[in-house]
Tab-separated table of N, CA and C in Angstrom:
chain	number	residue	atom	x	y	z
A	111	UNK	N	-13.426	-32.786	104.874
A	111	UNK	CA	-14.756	-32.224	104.669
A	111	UNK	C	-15.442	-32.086	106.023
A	112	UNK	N	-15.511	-31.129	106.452
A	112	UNK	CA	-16.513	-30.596	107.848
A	112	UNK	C	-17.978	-31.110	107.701
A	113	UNK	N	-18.859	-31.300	108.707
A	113	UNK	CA	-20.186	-32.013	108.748
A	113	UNK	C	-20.942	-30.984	107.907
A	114	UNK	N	-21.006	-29.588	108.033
A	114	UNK	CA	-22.306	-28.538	107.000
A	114	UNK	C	-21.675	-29.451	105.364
A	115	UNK	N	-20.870	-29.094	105.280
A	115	UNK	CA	-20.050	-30.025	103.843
A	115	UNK	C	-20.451	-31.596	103.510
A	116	UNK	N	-20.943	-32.234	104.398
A	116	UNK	CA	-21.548	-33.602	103.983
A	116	UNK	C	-22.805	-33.776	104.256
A	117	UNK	N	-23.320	-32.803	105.047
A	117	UNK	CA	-24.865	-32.619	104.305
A	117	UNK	C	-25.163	-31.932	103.662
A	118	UNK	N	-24.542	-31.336	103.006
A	118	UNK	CA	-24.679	-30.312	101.415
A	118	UNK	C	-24.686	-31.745	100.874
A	119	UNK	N	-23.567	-32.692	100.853
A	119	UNK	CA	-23.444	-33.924	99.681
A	119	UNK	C	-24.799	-34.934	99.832
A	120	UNK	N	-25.165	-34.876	101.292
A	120	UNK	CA	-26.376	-35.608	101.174
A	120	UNK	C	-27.330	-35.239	101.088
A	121	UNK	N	-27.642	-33.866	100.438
A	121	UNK	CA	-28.877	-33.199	100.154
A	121	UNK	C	-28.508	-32.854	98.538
A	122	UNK	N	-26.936	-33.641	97.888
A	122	UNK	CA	-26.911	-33.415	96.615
A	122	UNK	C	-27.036	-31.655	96.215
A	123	UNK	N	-26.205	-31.034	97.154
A	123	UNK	CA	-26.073	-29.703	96.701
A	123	UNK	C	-24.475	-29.313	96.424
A	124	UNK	N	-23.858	-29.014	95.565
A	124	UNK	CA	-23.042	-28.672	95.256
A	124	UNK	C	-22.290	-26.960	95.316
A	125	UNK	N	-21.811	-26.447	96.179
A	125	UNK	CA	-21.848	-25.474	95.842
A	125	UNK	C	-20.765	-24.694	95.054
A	126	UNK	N	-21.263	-23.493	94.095
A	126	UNK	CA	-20.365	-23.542	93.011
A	126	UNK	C	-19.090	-22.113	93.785
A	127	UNK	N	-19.178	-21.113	92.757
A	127	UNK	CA	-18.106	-20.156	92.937
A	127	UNK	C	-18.907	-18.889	92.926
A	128	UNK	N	-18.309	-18.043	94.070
A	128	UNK	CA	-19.254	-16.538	94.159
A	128	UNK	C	-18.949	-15.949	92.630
A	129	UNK	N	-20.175	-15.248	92.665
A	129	UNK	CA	-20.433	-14.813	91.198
A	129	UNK	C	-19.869	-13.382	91.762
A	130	UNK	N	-19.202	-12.340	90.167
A	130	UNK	CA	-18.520	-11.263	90.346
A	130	UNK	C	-19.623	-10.418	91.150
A	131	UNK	N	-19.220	-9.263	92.036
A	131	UNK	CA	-20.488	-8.081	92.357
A	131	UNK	C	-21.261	-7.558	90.978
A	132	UNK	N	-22.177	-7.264	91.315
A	132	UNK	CA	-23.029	-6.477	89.760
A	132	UNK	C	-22.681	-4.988	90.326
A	133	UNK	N	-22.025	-4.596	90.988
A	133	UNK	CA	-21.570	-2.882	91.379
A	133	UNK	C	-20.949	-2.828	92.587
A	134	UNK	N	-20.724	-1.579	92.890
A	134	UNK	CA	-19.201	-1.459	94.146
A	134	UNK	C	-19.653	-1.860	95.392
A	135	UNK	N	-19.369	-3.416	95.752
A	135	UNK	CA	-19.988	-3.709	97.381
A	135	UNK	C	-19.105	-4.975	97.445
A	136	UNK	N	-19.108	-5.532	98.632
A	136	UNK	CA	-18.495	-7.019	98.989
A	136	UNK	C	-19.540	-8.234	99.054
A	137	UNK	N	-19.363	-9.282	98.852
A	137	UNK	CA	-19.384	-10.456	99.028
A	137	UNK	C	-20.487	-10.175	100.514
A	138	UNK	N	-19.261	-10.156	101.251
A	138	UNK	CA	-20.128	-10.361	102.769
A	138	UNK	C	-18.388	-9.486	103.421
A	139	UNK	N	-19.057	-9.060	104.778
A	139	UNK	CA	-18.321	-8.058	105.643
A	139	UNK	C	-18.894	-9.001	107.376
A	140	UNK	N	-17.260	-9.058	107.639
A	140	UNK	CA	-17.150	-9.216	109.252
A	140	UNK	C	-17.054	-7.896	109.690
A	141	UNK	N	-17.737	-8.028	110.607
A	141	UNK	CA	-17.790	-7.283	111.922
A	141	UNK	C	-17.581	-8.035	113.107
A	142	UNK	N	-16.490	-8.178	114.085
A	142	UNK	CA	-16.544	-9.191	115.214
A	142	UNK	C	-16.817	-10.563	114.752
A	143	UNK	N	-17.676	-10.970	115.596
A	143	UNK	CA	-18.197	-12.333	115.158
A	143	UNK	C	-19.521	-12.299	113.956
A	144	UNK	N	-19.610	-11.034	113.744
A	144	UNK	CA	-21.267	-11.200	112.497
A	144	UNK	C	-20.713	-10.927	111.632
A	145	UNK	N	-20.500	-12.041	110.653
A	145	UNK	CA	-20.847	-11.771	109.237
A	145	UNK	C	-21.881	-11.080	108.482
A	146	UNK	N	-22.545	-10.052	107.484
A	146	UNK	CA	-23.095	-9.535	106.637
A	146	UNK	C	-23.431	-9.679	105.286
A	147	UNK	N	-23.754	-10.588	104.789
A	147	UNK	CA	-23.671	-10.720	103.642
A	147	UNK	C	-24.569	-9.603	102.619
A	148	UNK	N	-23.943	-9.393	101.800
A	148	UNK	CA	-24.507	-8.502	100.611
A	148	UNK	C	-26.001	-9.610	99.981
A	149	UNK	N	-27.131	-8.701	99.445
A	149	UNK	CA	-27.961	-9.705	98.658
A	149	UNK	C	-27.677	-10.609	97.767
A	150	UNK	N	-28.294	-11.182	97.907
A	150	UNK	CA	-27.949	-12.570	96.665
A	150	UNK	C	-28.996	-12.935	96.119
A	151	UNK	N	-29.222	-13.342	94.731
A	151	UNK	CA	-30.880	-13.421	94.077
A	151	UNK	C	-30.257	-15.014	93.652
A	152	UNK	N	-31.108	-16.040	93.000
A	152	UNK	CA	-31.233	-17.036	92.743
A	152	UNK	C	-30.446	-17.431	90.800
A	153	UNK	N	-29.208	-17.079	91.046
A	153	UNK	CA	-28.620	-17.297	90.011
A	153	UNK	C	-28.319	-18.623	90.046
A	154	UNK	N	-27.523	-19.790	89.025
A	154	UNK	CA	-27.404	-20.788	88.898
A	154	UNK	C	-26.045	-20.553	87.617
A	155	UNK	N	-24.728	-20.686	88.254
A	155	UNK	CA	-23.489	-20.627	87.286
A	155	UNK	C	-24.214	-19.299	86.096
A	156	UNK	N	-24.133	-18.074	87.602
A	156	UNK	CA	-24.544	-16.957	86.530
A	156	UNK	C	-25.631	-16.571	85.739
A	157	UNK	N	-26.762	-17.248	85.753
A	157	UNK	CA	-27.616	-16.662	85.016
A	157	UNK	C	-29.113	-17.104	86.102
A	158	UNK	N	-29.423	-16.117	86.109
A	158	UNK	CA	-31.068	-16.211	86.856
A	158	UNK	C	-32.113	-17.805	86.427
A	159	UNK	N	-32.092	-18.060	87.479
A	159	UNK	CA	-33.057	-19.441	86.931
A	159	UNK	C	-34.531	-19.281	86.800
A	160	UNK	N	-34.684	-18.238	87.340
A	160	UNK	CA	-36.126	-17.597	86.905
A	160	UNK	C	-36.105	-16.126	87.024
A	161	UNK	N	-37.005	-15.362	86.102
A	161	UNK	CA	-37.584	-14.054	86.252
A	161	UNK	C	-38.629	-14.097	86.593
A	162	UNK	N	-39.068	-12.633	87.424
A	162	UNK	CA	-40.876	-12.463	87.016
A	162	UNK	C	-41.248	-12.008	88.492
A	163	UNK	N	-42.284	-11.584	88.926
A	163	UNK	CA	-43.366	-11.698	90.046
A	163	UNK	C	-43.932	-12.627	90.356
A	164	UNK	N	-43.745	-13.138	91.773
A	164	UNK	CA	-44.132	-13.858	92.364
A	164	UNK	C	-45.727	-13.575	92.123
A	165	UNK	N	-46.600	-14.457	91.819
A	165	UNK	CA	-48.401	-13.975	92.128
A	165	UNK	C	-48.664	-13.510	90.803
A	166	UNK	N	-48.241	-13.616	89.556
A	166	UNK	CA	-48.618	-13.433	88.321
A	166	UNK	C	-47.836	-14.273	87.095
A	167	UNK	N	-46.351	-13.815	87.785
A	167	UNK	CA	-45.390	-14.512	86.684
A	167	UNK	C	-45.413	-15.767	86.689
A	168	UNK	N	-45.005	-16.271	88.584
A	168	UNK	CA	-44.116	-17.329	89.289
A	168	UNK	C	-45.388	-17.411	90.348
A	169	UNK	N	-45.301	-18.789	90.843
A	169	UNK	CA	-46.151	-19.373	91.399
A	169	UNK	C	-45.326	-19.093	92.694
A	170	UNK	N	-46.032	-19.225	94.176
A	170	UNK	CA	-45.517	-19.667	95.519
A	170	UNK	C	-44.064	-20.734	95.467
A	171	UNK	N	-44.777	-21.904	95.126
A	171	UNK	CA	-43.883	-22.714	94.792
A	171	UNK	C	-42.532	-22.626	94.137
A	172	UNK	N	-42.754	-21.919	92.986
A	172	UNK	CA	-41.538	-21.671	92.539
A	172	UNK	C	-40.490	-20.337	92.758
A	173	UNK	N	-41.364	-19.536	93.235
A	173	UNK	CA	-41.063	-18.656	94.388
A	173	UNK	C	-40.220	-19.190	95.756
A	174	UNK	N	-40.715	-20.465	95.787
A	174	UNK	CA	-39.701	-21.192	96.975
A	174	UNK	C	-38.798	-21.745	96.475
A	175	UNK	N	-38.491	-22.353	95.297
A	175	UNK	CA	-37.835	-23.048	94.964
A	175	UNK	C	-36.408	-21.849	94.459
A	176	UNK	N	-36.871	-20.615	94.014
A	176	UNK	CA	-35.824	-19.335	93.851
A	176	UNK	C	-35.468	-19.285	94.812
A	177	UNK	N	-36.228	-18.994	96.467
A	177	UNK	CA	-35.522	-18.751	97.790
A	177	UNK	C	-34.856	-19.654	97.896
A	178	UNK	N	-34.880	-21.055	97.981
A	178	UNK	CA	-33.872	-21.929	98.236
A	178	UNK	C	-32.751	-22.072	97.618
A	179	UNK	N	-32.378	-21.402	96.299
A	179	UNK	CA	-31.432	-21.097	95.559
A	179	UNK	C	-30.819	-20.107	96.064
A	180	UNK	N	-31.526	-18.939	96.271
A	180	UNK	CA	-30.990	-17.967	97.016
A	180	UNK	C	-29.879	-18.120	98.215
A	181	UNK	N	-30.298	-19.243	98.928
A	181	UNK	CA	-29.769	-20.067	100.414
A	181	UNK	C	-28.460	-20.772	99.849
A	182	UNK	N	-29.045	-21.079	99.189
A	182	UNK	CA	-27.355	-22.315	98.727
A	182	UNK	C	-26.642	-21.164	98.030
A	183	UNK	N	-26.793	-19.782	97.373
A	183	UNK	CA	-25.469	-19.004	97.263
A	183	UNK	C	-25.097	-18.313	97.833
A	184	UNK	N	-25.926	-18.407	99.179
A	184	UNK	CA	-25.808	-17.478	100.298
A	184	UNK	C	-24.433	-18.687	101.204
A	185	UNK	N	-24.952	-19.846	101.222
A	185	UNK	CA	-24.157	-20.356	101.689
A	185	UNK	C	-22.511	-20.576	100.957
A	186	UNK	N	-22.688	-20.496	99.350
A	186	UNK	CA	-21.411	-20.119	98.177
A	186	UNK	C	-20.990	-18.700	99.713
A	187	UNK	N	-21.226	-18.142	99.550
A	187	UNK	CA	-20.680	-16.585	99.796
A	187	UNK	C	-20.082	-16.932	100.881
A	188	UNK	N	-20.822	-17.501	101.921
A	188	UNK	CA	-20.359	-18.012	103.586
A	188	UNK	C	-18.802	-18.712	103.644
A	189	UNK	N	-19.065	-19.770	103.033
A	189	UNK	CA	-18.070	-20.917	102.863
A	189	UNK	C	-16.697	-19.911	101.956
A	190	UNK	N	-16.995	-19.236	100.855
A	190	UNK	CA	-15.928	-18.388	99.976
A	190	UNK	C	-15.258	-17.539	101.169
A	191	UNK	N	-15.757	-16.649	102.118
A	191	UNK	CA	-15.808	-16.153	103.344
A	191	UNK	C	-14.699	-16.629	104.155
A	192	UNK	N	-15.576	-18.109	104.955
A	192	UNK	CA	-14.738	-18.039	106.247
A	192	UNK	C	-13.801	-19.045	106.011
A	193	UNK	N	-13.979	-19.807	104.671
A	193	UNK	CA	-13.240	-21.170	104.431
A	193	UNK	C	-13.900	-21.953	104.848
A	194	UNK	N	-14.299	-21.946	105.994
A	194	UNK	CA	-15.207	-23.653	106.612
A	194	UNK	C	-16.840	-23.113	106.855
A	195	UNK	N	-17.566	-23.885	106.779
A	195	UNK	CA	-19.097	-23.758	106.881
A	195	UNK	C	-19.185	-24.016	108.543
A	196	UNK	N	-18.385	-24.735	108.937
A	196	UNK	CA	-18.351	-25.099	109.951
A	196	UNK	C	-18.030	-24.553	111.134
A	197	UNK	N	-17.899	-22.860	110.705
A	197	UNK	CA	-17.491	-21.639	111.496
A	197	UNK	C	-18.746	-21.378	111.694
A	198	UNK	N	-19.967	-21.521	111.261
A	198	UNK	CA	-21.151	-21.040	111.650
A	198	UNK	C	-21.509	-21.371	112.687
A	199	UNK	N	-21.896	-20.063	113.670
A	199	UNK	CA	-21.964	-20.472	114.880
A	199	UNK	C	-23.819	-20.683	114.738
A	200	UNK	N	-24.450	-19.482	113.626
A	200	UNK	CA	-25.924	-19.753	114.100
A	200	UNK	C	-26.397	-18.632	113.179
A	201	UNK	N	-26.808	-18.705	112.444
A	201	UNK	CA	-27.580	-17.943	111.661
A	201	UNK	C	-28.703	-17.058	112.641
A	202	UNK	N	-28.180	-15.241	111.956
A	202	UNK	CA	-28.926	-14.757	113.141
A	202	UNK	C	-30.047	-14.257	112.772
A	203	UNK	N	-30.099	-13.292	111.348
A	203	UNK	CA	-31.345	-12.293	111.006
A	203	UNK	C	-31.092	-12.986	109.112
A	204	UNK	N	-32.630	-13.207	108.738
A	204	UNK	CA	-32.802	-13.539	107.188
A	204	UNK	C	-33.494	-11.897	107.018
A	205	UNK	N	-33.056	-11.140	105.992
A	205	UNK	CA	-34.020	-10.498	105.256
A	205	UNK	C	-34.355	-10.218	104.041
A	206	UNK	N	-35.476	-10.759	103.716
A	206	UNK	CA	-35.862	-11.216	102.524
A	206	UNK	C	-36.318	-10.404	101.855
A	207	UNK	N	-36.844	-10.073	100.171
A	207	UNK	CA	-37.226	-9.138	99.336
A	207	UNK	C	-37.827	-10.559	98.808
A	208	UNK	N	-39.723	-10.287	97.758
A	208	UNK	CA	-40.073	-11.082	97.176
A	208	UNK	C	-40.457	-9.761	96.020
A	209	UNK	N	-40.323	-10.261	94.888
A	209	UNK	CA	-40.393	-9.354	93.550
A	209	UNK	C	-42.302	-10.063	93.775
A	210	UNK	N	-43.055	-9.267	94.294
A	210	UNK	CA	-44.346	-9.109	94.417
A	210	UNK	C	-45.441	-8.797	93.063
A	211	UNK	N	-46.300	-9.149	93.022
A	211	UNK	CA	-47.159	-8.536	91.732
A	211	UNK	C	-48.343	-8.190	92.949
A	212	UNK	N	-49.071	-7.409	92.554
A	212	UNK	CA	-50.164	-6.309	93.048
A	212	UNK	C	-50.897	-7.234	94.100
A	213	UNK	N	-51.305	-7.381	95.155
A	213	UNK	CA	-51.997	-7.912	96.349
A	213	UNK	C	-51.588	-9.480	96.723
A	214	UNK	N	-50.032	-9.148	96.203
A	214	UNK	CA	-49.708	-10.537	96.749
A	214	UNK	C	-49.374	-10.561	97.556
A	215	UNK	N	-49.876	-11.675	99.019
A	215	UNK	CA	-49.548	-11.296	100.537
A	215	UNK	C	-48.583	-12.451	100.804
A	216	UNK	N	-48.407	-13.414	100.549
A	216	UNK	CA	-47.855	-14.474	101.013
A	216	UNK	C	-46.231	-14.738	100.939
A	217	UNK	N	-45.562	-13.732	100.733
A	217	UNK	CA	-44.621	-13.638	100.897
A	217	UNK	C	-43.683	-15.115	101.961
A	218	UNK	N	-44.120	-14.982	103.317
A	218	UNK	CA	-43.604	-15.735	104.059
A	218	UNK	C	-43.478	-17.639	103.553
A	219	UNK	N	-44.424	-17.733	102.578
A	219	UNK	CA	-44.504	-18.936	102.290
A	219	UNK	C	-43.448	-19.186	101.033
A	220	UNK	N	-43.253	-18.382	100.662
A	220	UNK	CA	-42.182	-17.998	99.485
A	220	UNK	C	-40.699	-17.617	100.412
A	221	UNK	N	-39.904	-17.309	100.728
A	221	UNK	CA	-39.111	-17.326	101.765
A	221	UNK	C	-39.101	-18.702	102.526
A	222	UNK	N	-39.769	-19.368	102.716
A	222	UNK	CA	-39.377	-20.459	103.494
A	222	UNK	C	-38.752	-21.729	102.818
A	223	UNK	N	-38.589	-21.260	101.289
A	223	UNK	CA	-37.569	-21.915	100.900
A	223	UNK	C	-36.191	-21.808	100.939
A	224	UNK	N	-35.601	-20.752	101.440
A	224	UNK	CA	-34.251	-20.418	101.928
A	224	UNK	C	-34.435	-20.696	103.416
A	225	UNK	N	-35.424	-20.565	104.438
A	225	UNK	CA	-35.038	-20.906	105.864
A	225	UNK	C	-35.339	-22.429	105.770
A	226	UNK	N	-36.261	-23.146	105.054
A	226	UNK	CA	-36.341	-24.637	105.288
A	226	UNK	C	-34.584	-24.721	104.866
A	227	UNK	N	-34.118	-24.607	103.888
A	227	UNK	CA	-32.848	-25.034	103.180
A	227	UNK	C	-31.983	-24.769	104.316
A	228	UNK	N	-31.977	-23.580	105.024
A	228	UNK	CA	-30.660	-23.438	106.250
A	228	UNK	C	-30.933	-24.779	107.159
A	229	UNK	N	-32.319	-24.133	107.349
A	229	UNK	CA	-32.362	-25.785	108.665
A	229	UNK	C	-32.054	-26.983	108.090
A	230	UNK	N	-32.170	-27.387	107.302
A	230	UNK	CA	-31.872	-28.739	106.709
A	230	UNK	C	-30.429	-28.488	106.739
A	231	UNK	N	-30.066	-27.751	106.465
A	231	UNK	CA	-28.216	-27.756	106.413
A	231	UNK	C	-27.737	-27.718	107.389
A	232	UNK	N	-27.966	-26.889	108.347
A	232	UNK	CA	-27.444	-26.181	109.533
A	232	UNK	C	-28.135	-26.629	110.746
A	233	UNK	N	-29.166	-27.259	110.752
A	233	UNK	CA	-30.017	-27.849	111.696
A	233	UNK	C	-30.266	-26.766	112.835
A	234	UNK	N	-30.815	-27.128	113.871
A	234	UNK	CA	-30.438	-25.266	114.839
A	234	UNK	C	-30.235	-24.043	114.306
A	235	UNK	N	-28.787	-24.296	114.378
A	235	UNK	CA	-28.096	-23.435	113.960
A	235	UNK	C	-28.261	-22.564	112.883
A	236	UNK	N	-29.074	-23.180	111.921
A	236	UNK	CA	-30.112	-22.733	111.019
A	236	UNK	C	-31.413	-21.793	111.171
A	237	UNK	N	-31.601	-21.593	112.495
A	237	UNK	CA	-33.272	-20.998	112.562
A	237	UNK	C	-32.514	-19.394	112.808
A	238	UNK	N	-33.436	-18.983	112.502
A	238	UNK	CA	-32.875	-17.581	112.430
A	238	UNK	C	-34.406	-16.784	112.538
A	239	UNK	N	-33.871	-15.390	113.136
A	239	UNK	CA	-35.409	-13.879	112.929
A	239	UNK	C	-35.034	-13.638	111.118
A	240	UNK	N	-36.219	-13.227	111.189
A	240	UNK	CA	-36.138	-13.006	109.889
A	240	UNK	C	-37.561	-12.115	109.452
A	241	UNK	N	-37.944	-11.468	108.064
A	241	UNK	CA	-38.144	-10.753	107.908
A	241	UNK	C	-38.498	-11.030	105.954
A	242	UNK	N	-40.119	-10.663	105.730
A	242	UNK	CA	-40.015	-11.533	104.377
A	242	UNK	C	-41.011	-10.241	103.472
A	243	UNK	N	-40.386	-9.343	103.281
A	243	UNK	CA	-40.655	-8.083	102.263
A	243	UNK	C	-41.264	-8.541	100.989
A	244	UNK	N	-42.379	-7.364	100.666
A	244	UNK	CA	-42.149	-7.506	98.964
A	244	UNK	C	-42.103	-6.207	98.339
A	245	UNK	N	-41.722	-6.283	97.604
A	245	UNK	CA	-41.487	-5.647	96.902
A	245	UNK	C	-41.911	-5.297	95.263
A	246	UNK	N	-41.667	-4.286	94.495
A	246	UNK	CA	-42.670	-4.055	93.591
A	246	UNK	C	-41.948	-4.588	92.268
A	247	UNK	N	-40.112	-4.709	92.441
A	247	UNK	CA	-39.484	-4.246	91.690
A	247	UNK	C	-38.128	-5.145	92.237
A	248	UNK	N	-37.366	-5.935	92.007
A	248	UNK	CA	-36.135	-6.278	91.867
A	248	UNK	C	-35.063	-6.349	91.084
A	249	UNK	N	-33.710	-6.216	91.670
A	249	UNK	CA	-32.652	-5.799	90.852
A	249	UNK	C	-32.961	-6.815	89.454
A	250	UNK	N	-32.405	-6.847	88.227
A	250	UNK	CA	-32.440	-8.009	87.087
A	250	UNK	C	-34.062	-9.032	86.983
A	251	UNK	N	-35.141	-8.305	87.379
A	251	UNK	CA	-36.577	-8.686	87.437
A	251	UNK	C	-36.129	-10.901	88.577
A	252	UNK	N	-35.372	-10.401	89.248
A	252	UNK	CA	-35.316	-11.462	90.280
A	252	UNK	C	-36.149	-11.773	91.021
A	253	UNK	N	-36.895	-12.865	91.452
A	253	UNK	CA	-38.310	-12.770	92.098
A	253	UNK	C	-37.709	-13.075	93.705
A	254	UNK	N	-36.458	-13.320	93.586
A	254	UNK	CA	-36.202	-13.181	95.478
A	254	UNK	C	-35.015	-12.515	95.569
A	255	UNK	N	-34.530	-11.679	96.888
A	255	UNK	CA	-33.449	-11.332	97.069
A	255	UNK	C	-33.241	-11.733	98.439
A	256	UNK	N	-32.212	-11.897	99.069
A	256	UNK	CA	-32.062	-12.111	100.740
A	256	UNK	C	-30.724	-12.095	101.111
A	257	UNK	N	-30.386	-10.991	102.477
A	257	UNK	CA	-28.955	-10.979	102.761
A	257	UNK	C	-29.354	-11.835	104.309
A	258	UNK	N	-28.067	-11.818	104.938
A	258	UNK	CA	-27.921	-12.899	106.130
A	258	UNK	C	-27.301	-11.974	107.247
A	259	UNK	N	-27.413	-12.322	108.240
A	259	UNK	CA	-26.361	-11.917	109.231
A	259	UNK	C	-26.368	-13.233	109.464
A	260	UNK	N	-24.970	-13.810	110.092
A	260	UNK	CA	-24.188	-14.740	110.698
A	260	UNK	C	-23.512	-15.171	111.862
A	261	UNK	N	-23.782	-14.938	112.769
A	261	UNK	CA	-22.545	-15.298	113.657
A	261	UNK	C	-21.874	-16.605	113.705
A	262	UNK	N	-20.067	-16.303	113.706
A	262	UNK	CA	-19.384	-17.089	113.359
A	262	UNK	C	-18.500	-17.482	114.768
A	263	UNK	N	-17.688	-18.784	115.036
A	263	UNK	CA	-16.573	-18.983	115.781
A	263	UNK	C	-15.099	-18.577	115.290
């Protein structure tokens, strides 16, 4: 077990198995050393753990608590990927989608449940540019979406 792998166990995160594509795309795509990952919304063994708009449906909070889900199958996808977590050289660009309801601005506070979750995992190597959208409308009424770039060893 590589060190990203035993602080997944000591943060009691388990990670499961990439879920099938919902239409014609990959997982995640190397290029050189950057990985790409395709979006990923906050499923849990396949089924959405929440619906709705952030700012009407879903609170901030639980808006973070979807991004941080988002992170741990982002990290499923990574690990399915390169085999070791431990190829991560540094997380480079987050860009985020928040399923928004009408004058909701706070987006960034909602997202920082997938970048707190990298840093806690990845420490450093974890901080990343990033980028925290909303949006009006998400694929399966998902209140977060977020792909990654990666650079790997």
């Amino acid at each position: 077990m590589g060190a990203v792998e035993q602080r997944l166990a000591e943060l009691g995160i388990v990670l499961g198995e990439v879920p099938p594509a919902a239409a014609n795309y990959v997982p995640a795509k190397q290029v050189g050393s950057l990985v790409y990952t395709s979006g990923n919304d906050c499923r849990i063994d396949g089924v959405l753990m929440m619906t709705g708009k952030v700012g009407s449906d879903l609170s901030v909070e639980e808006g973070y608590a979807a991004a941080r889900q988002v992170a741990i199958n982002l990290l499923t996808v990574l690990k399915a990927h390169l085999g070791e977590l431990d190829r991560i050289k540094q997380v480079v660009k987050m860009l985020a989608f928040v399923n928004s309801a009408d004058g909701f601005v706070e987006q960034p506070y909602v997202i920082n449940g997938a970048s707190d979750l990298l840093v806690d995992v990845l420490g450093e190597k974890g901080r990343h540019a990033r980028s925290a959208i909303s949006a009006n409308e998400l694929p399966f009424d998902t209140p977060v979406e977020i792909e990654l770039i990666v650079e790997v060893e």
